[in-house]
Short mmCIF file of C-alpha atoms and ligand atoms in Angstrom, two decimals:
data_model
loop_
_atom_site.label_atom_id
_atom_site.label_comp_id
_atom_site.label_asym_id
_atom_site.label_seq_id
_atom_site.Cartn_x
_atom_site.Cartn_y
_atom_site.Cartn_z
CA MET A 295 103.16 136.94 86.63
CA THR A 296 104.27 138.14 90.07
CA LEU A 297 102.34 140.44 92.36
CA SER A 298 104.79 143.28 91.76
CA GLU A 299 103.71 143.30 88.10
CA VAL A 300 100.04 143.58 88.98
CA PRO A 301 98.51 147.06 89.47
CA SER A 302 97.72 147.39 93.16
CA ASN A 303 94.39 148.53 94.49
CA SER A 304 95.25 150.36 97.69
CA SER A 305 91.69 151.05 98.83
CA GLU A 306 90.88 149.28 102.12
CA GLN A 307 87.66 147.29 101.90
CA VAL A 308 86.12 144.34 103.74
CA LYS A 309 84.74 141.61 101.50
CA LYS A 310 82.39 138.94 102.83
CA VAL A 311 82.83 135.57 101.09
CA LYS A 312 81.59 132.05 101.71
CA VAL A 313 84.85 130.37 100.69
CA LEU A 314 88.29 131.93 100.63
CA ILE A 315 91.14 129.92 99.12
CA LEU A 316 94.73 130.93 99.76
CA GLY A 317 96.96 129.89 96.87
CA SER A 318 96.62 129.51 93.10
CA GLY A 319 98.59 126.27 92.54
CA PRO A 320 96.94 122.97 91.57
CA ALA A 321 95.48 122.53 95.07
CA GLY A 322 93.92 126.00 95.32
CA LEU A 323 92.54 126.04 91.78
CA SER A 324 91.05 122.54 92.16
CA ALA A 325 89.41 123.56 95.43
CA ALA A 326 88.08 126.61 93.55
CA LEU A 327 86.62 124.43 90.79
CA TYR A 328 84.76 122.19 93.23
CA THR A 329 83.43 124.98 95.47
CA ALA A 330 82.46 127.05 92.41
CA ARG A 331 80.45 124.14 91.04
CA ALA A 332 78.64 124.06 94.40
CA ASN A 333 77.62 127.71 93.74
CA LEU A 334 79.73 128.99 96.61
CA GLU A 335 81.45 131.71 94.51
CA PRO A 336 84.91 131.05 95.96
CA VAL A 337 87.59 133.71 95.93
CA VAL A 338 91.18 132.58 95.27
CA LEU A 339 94.07 134.75 96.43
CA THR A 340 96.98 134.04 94.11
CA GLY A 341 99.86 134.92 96.43
CA MET A 342 103.10 136.06 94.83
CA ASP A 343 103.28 133.14 92.37
CA LEU A 344 100.23 132.88 90.16
CA GLY A 345 99.91 129.18 89.35
CA GLY A 346 102.35 128.07 92.05
CA GLN A 347 105.31 125.77 91.47
CA VAL A 348 103.86 124.22 88.32
CA SER A 349 104.10 127.51 86.48
CA LEU A 350 107.90 127.22 86.85
CA THR A 351 107.92 123.83 85.15
CA ASN A 352 108.54 123.48 81.42
CA THR A 353 106.68 120.23 80.85
CA ILE A 354 104.55 118.04 83.08
CA GLU A 355 104.57 114.48 81.83
CA ASN A 356 102.83 112.72 84.69
CA TYR A 357 99.49 114.52 84.85
CA PRO A 358 96.85 112.20 83.36
CA GLY A 359 94.94 113.32 80.29
CA PHE A 360 97.95 114.74 78.47
CA PRO A 361 99.68 111.81 76.73
CA GLU A 362 102.22 114.13 75.10
CA GLY A 363 102.82 116.13 78.30
CA VAL A 364 101.65 119.66 78.96
CA GLY A 365 103.44 122.93 79.72
CA GLY A 366 103.29 123.82 83.43
CA GLN A 367 101.97 127.32 82.75
CA GLU A 368 99.46 125.97 80.24
CA LEU A 369 98.15 123.45 82.76
CA VAL A 370 97.51 126.03 85.50
CA ASP A 371 95.95 128.41 82.96
CA LEU A 372 93.51 125.61 82.11
CA PHE A 373 92.85 124.96 85.84
CA GLN A 374 92.11 128.66 86.33
CA LYS A 375 89.84 128.98 83.27
CA GLN A 376 87.85 125.93 84.33
CA ALA A 377 87.32 127.26 87.88
CA GLU A 378 86.37 130.74 86.59
CA ARG A 379 83.87 129.24 84.17
CA PHE A 380 81.82 128.10 87.19
CA GLY A 381 82.07 131.39 89.08
CA ALA A 382 85.40 131.39 90.97
CA SER A 383 87.18 134.76 91.22
CA VAL A 384 90.95 134.91 91.16
CA GLU A 385 92.41 137.96 92.95
CA TYR A 386 96.05 139.03 92.61
CA ASP A 387 96.60 139.43 96.32
CA THR A 388 98.39 137.77 99.25
CA ALA A 389 97.15 137.00 102.76
CA THR A 390 99.29 138.81 105.33
CA GLU A 391 97.42 138.17 108.60
CA VAL A 392 94.79 135.67 109.73
CA GLU A 393 92.40 135.74 112.68
CA LEU A 394 90.86 132.28 113.05
CA SER A 395 89.56 132.28 116.61
CA GLU A 396 85.96 132.86 115.49
CA ARG A 397 83.86 132.63 112.35
CA PRO A 398 83.66 134.32 109.97
CA PHE A 399 87.44 134.15 109.76
CA LYS A 400 89.27 137.43 109.20
CA ILE A 401 92.01 137.48 106.59
CA LYS A 402 93.99 140.62 105.87
CA THR A 403 95.72 140.99 102.55
CA TYR A 404 97.92 143.59 100.89
CA ASN A 405 94.88 145.23 99.29
CA SER A 406 91.87 144.52 101.50
CA GLU A 407 90.32 142.39 104.22
CA TYR A 408 88.13 139.31 103.87
CA LEU A 409 85.53 137.74 106.14
CA ALA A 410 85.22 134.08 105.17
CA ASP A 411 82.83 131.38 106.36
CA VAL A 412 85.32 128.74 105.29
CA LEU A 413 89.05 128.94 104.61
CA ILE A 414 91.00 126.51 102.42
CA ILE A 415 94.75 126.88 102.84
CA SER A 416 96.63 125.89 99.67
CA THR A 417 99.78 127.92 100.14
CA GLY A 418 102.10 125.13 98.99
CA ALA A 419 105.78 124.73 99.70
CA GLN A 420 109.15 125.52 98.21
CA PRO A 421 112.17 123.28 97.73
CA ASN A 422 115.30 124.73 99.33
CA HIS A 423 117.77 126.04 96.78
CA LEU A 424 121.54 125.89 96.62
CA ASN A 425 121.64 129.52 95.48
CA VAL A 426 124.67 128.99 93.24
CA PRO A 427 125.25 130.40 89.75
CA GLY A 428 123.51 128.33 87.07
CA GLU A 429 120.88 126.81 89.37
CA LYS A 430 118.04 129.10 88.37
CA GLU A 431 119.10 129.30 84.73
CA PHE A 432 119.11 125.51 84.33
CA THR A 433 115.98 124.69 86.36
CA GLY A 434 113.90 122.52 84.03
CA ARG A 435 116.92 122.09 81.74
CA GLY A 436 118.94 119.67 83.84
CA VAL A 437 118.40 121.02 87.35
CA SER A 438 115.54 119.31 89.18
CA TYR A 439 114.04 119.02 92.64
CA CYS A 440 111.93 115.91 91.98
CA ALA A 441 113.14 112.47 90.83
CA THR A 442 109.58 111.17 90.39
CA CYS A 443 108.88 114.09 88.02
CA ASP A 444 112.11 114.19 86.02
CA GLY A 445 114.01 110.89 86.49
CA TRP A 446 112.58 109.60 83.22
CA PHE A 447 114.50 112.28 81.26
CA PHE A 448 117.83 110.90 82.49
CA LYS A 449 117.79 107.39 81.02
CA ASP A 450 121.40 106.15 80.74
CA LYS A 451 122.73 109.58 81.77
CA ASN A 452 125.04 110.67 84.55
CA VAL A 453 123.48 112.71 87.33
CA VAL A 454 124.66 114.46 90.44
CA VAL A 455 122.48 114.43 93.56
CA VAL A 456 122.98 117.01 96.31
CA GLY A 457 122.08 116.18 99.91
CA GLY A 458 122.60 113.57 102.59
CA GLY A 459 119.20 113.13 104.27
CA ASP A 460 116.43 110.57 103.73
CA SER A 461 115.01 112.42 100.70
CA ALA A 462 118.36 112.63 98.94
CA ILE A 463 119.02 108.92 99.40
CA GLU A 464 115.47 107.77 98.60
CA GLU A 465 115.43 109.88 95.45
CA SER A 466 118.92 108.64 94.46
CA LEU A 467 117.75 105.05 94.78
CA PHE A 468 114.73 105.93 92.63
CA LEU A 469 117.03 107.49 90.03
CA THR A 470 118.97 104.20 89.72
CA ARG A 471 116.00 102.96 87.63
CA TYR A 472 117.02 105.37 84.88
CA ALA A 473 120.44 106.94 85.28
CA LYS A 474 123.72 105.25 84.38
CA ASN A 475 125.57 106.74 87.33
CA ILE A 476 124.58 108.79 90.38
CA ASN A 477 127.19 110.84 92.17
CA ILE A 478 125.92 112.05 95.56
CA VAL A 479 127.69 115.25 96.56
CA HIS A 480 127.42 115.83 100.30
CA ARG A 481 128.96 118.57 102.40
CA ARG A 482 129.77 116.22 105.31
CA ASP A 483 131.68 112.93 105.57
CA SER A 484 128.61 110.89 106.58
CA LEU A 485 124.90 110.74 105.74
CA ARG A 486 121.97 111.83 107.90
CA ALA A 487 119.65 109.32 106.16
CA GLY A 488 118.37 106.25 108.03
CA VAL A 489 120.73 103.27 108.33
CA ILE A 490 118.81 100.96 105.98
CA LEU A 491 118.67 103.61 103.27
CA GLN A 492 122.38 104.24 103.73
CA GLN A 493 123.17 100.54 103.35
CA ARG A 494 121.11 100.32 100.16
CA ALA A 495 122.90 103.33 98.72
CA PHE A 496 126.38 102.13 99.73
CA ASN A 497 125.70 98.71 98.18
CA HIS A 498 124.25 100.04 94.92
CA PRO A 499 126.66 99.68 91.98
CA LYS A 500 125.32 102.83 90.27
CA ILE A 501 125.79 105.13 93.29
CA GLN A 502 129.04 106.80 94.28
CA PHE A 503 129.78 109.57 96.81
CA THR A 504 131.75 112.80 96.80
CA TRP A 505 132.18 113.67 100.48
CA ASP A 506 132.90 116.96 102.25
CA SER A 507 132.05 118.91 99.12
CA VAL A 508 129.68 121.63 97.97
CA ILE A 509 128.64 122.68 94.49
CA THR A 510 129.81 126.21 93.68
CA GLU A 511 128.48 126.50 90.11
CA ILE A 512 126.42 124.63 87.52
CA THR A 513 127.51 125.25 83.94
CA GLY A 514 126.81 124.21 80.35
CA GLU A 515 125.86 125.40 76.89
CA GLY A 516 122.04 125.52 76.88
CA LYS A 517 121.87 122.48 79.18
CA VAL A 518 123.73 121.21 82.23
CA GLU A 519 127.18 119.84 81.36
CA LYS A 520 129.18 120.00 84.59
CA VAL A 521 129.24 121.17 88.20
CA ASN A 522 132.15 122.88 89.92
CA ILE A 523 132.70 121.64 93.44
CA GLN A 524 134.83 122.67 96.39
CA ASN A 525 136.10 120.53 99.24
CA VAL A 526 134.95 122.22 102.47
CA ASN A 527 138.02 121.04 104.41
CA THR A 528 140.85 121.66 101.95
CA GLY A 529 139.30 124.38 99.75
CA GLU A 530 140.43 122.33 96.73
CA THR A 531 138.24 122.82 93.65
CA SER A 532 137.37 120.33 90.91
CA GLU A 533 134.58 119.59 88.45
CA ILE A 534 132.20 116.73 87.75
CA PRO A 535 130.85 116.30 84.19
CA THR A 536 127.11 115.55 84.44
CA ASP A 537 123.84 115.65 82.53
CA GLY A 538 121.69 116.64 85.47
CA VAL A 539 121.67 117.95 89.03
CA PHE A 540 119.00 116.81 91.50
CA ILE A 541 118.83 118.98 94.60
CA PHE A 542 117.34 117.48 97.78
CA ILE A 543 118.34 119.75 100.63
CA GLY A 544 114.97 120.20 102.24
CA HIS A 545 111.51 121.50 101.50
CA LYS A 546 109.79 124.37 103.27
CA PRO A 547 105.99 124.65 103.53
CA SER A 548 104.59 128.20 103.23
CA THR A 549 102.69 128.08 106.49
CA GLN A 550 104.44 130.59 108.78
CA LEU A 551 101.33 132.80 108.60
CA PHE A 552 99.33 130.15 110.48
CA ALA A 553 101.91 129.22 113.13
CA ASP A 554 99.92 130.90 115.94
CA SER A 555 96.48 129.64 114.97
CA ILE A 556 96.77 126.17 113.39
CA ASP A 557 98.59 123.02 114.53
CA LEU A 558 101.72 122.45 112.46
CA ASP A 559 104.08 119.47 112.62
CA GLU A 560 107.76 119.82 113.54
CA ASN A 561 108.65 120.67 109.93
CA GLY A 562 105.94 123.31 109.54
CA TYR A 563 103.40 121.24 107.56
CA ILE A 564 99.78 121.77 108.60
CA LYS A 565 98.59 118.74 110.57
CA THR A 566 95.75 116.99 108.77
CA GLY A 567 94.41 113.59 107.73
CA LEU A 568 92.21 112.13 105.02
CA SER A 569 89.49 114.66 105.88
CA LEU A 570 91.87 117.55 105.11
CA SER A 571 90.52 119.34 108.17
CA THR A 572 92.73 121.24 110.62
CA ASN A 573 92.33 121.74 114.35
CA VAL A 574 90.13 124.78 113.57
CA PRO A 575 86.62 123.76 112.41
CA GLY A 576 85.93 125.37 109.03
CA VAL A 577 89.61 125.63 108.07
CA TYR A 578 90.89 123.04 105.59
CA VAL A 579 94.27 122.41 104.00
CA SER A 580 95.13 121.06 100.57
CA GLY A 581 98.30 120.42 98.61
CA GLU A 582 101.87 120.69 99.76
CA ALA A 583 101.10 122.97 102.73
CA GLY A 584 99.85 119.79 104.42
CA ASP A 585 101.66 117.09 102.45
CA PRO A 586 105.28 116.22 103.21
CA THR A 587 104.96 112.90 101.37
CA TYR A 588 103.59 112.93 97.81
CA ARG A 589 104.21 116.48 96.54
CA GLN A 590 102.86 116.09 93.01
CA VAL A 591 100.47 118.06 90.83
CA ILE A 592 97.93 115.25 90.77
CA THR A 593 98.01 114.62 94.52
CA SER A 594 97.79 118.35 95.28
CA ALA A 595 94.86 118.75 92.88
CA GLY A 596 93.19 115.71 94.48
CA MET A 597 93.63 117.19 97.94
CA GLY A 598 92.13 120.45 96.66
CA ALA A 599 89.02 118.62 95.45
CA ALA A 600 88.70 116.66 98.71
CA ALA A 601 89.18 119.74 100.91
CA ALA A 602 86.51 121.53 98.86
CA MET A 603 84.06 118.64 99.32
CA GLN A 604 84.64 118.73 103.07
CA ALA A 605 84.18 122.50 103.11
CA ILE A 606 80.90 122.18 101.19
CA ARG A 607 79.65 119.61 103.74
CA PHE A 608 80.74 121.84 106.60
CA LEU A 609 78.81 124.82 105.23
CA GLU A 610 75.73 122.64 104.63
CA SER A 611 75.87 121.38 108.22
CA GLN A 612 76.09 124.97 109.49
CA GLU A 613 73.01 125.96 107.44
CA VAL A 614 71.06 123.02 108.92
CA ASP A 615 72.18 124.00 112.42
CA GLN A 616 71.01 127.57 111.89
CA THR A 617 67.47 126.54 110.85
CA VAL A 618 66.94 124.08 113.70
CA PRO A 619 64.77 125.82 116.30
CA VAL A 620 66.31 125.96 119.75
CA THR A 621 64.24 123.78 122.10
CA THR A 622 64.36 123.99 125.87
C1 FAD B 764 110.78 122.76 89.30
C2 FAD B 764 109.61 121.88 89.71
C3 FAD B 764 109.18 120.89 88.83
C4 FAD B 764 108.09 120.07 89.18
N1 FAD B 764 107.69 119.12 88.29
C5 FAD B 764 106.60 118.37 88.58
C6 FAD B 764 106.14 117.38 87.65
O1 FAD B 764 106.70 117.20 86.58
N2 FAD B 764 105.04 116.66 88.02
C7 FAD B 764 104.40 116.82 89.22
O2 FAD B 764 103.40 116.14 89.46
N3 FAD B 764 104.84 117.72 90.12
C8 FAD B 764 105.92 118.50 89.83
N4 FAD B 764 106.38 119.41 90.75
C9 FAD B 764 105.67 119.51 92.05
C10 FAD B 764 104.36 120.31 91.88
O3 FAD B 764 104.60 121.51 91.18
C11 FAD B 764 103.77 120.58 93.26
O4 FAD B 764 103.53 119.35 93.90
C12 FAD B 764 102.46 121.36 93.19
O5 FAD B 764 102.61 122.56 92.48
C13 FAD B 764 101.96 121.68 94.59
O6 FAD B 764 100.75 122.37 94.46
P1 FAD B 764 100.15 123.28 95.61
O7 FAD B 764 98.91 123.87 95.02
O8 FAD B 764 100.06 122.53 96.87
O9 FAD B 764 101.24 124.42 95.90
P2 FAD B 764 102.11 125.42 94.98
O10 FAD B 764 102.17 124.98 93.58
O11 FAD B 764 103.38 125.56 95.76
O12 FAD B 764 101.28 126.77 95.06
C14 FAD B 764 101.20 127.52 96.23
C15 FAD B 764 100.40 128.77 95.96
O13 FAD B 764 100.16 129.44 97.20
C16 FAD B 764 100.36 130.83 97.00
N5 FAD B 764 100.61 131.43 98.31
C17 FAD B 764 101.66 131.25 99.16
N6 FAD B 764 101.51 132.03 100.26
C18 FAD B 764 100.34 132.70 100.10
C19 FAD B 764 99.64 133.67 100.88
N7 FAD B 764 100.11 134.12 102.05
N8 FAD B 764 98.47 134.16 100.40
C20 FAD B 764 97.96 133.74 99.23
N9 FAD B 764 98.58 132.80 98.45
C21 FAD B 764 99.75 132.31 98.88
C22 FAD B 764 101.52 130.90 96.01
O14 FAD B 764 101.59 132.16 95.38
C23 FAD B 764 101.09 129.79 95.04
O15 FAD B 764 100.14 130.29 94.13
C24 FAD B 764 107.44 120.24 90.43
C25 FAD B 764 107.89 121.24 91.31
C26 FAD B 764 108.95 122.06 90.96
C27 FAD B 764 109.42 123.13 91.92
#
């Protein structure tokens, strides 16, 4: 469900909460479960995509506990139900402005305003898209943005990889475990990936390259069967028969809202470490908003749990501080 489908409550109101969680993907809902079980009555703002990226995924086969796999939507529904069972509230709303210079933090949304003692940012990220015909239609049916997630489905198949950076080459090398042949389509005549990765790719018998070319369309009957490509120098068009298309042309964290108040790295990910804290005490990050490396359901959920545990400790330490008499 998207926010536009949800009836909007236009009345302005300020709500005081102990824990506000931005994002309803695996990270946000796991943080909600843990803080709810600590009786902190967390509020989760869903953002525009209830359930996050997982809800766009047909089947998740690498989340433990589901030996036969589980539907992406089904999995986040279960996450949500479990968090709500312990007292989390899920609000169909999106943060539009944050004021983090003092506590309680002020967060404005489309429908109201929140004052939060602790903020857990779980706003996730989005893979960049090619935006060509067929891409959306075949996502989950041959079009993928994650070799770790979907490589298994392409045993002895032919796949096309799009991109020329480190991710594209690393993921192509990973795909060689399964696929029969990997054709890397790149819009330039050389790669941006590191030299060692390039050498590995050039020397791999399963990998070939289509240079100076872009994909203009992905087609098939019910599943991916071929891509149409165009040479950017000559304009010449041709097609590549394929069973799958893996797109690795960058990944964008949804963190623009925090650019003025929280330290981000050069790619926009929130700077953090094992503690999941940020440079603002009381503000934590979990999931892909702070993770350029692992980007999985299980790792995002794990970060949500860890950020929640840190937030619980932070609130406990604040309570202790408040009851300690000031001595002179
Ligand atoms: C097509 C596809 C297939 C995948 N397949 C797999 C797989 O098989 N296995 C696997 O482990 N991983 C898979 N992944 C990766 C996995 O989905 C992500 O790693 C995971 O969803 C990240 O979780 P997250 O909670 O950090 O962020 P997301 O899932 O990105 O969720 C972000 C949430 O933040 C909300 N949000 C954004 N901005 C705001 C705001 N301003 N205010 C409030 N809320 C906001 C969004 O609405 C959303 O609810 C796949 C990803 C894609 C795209």
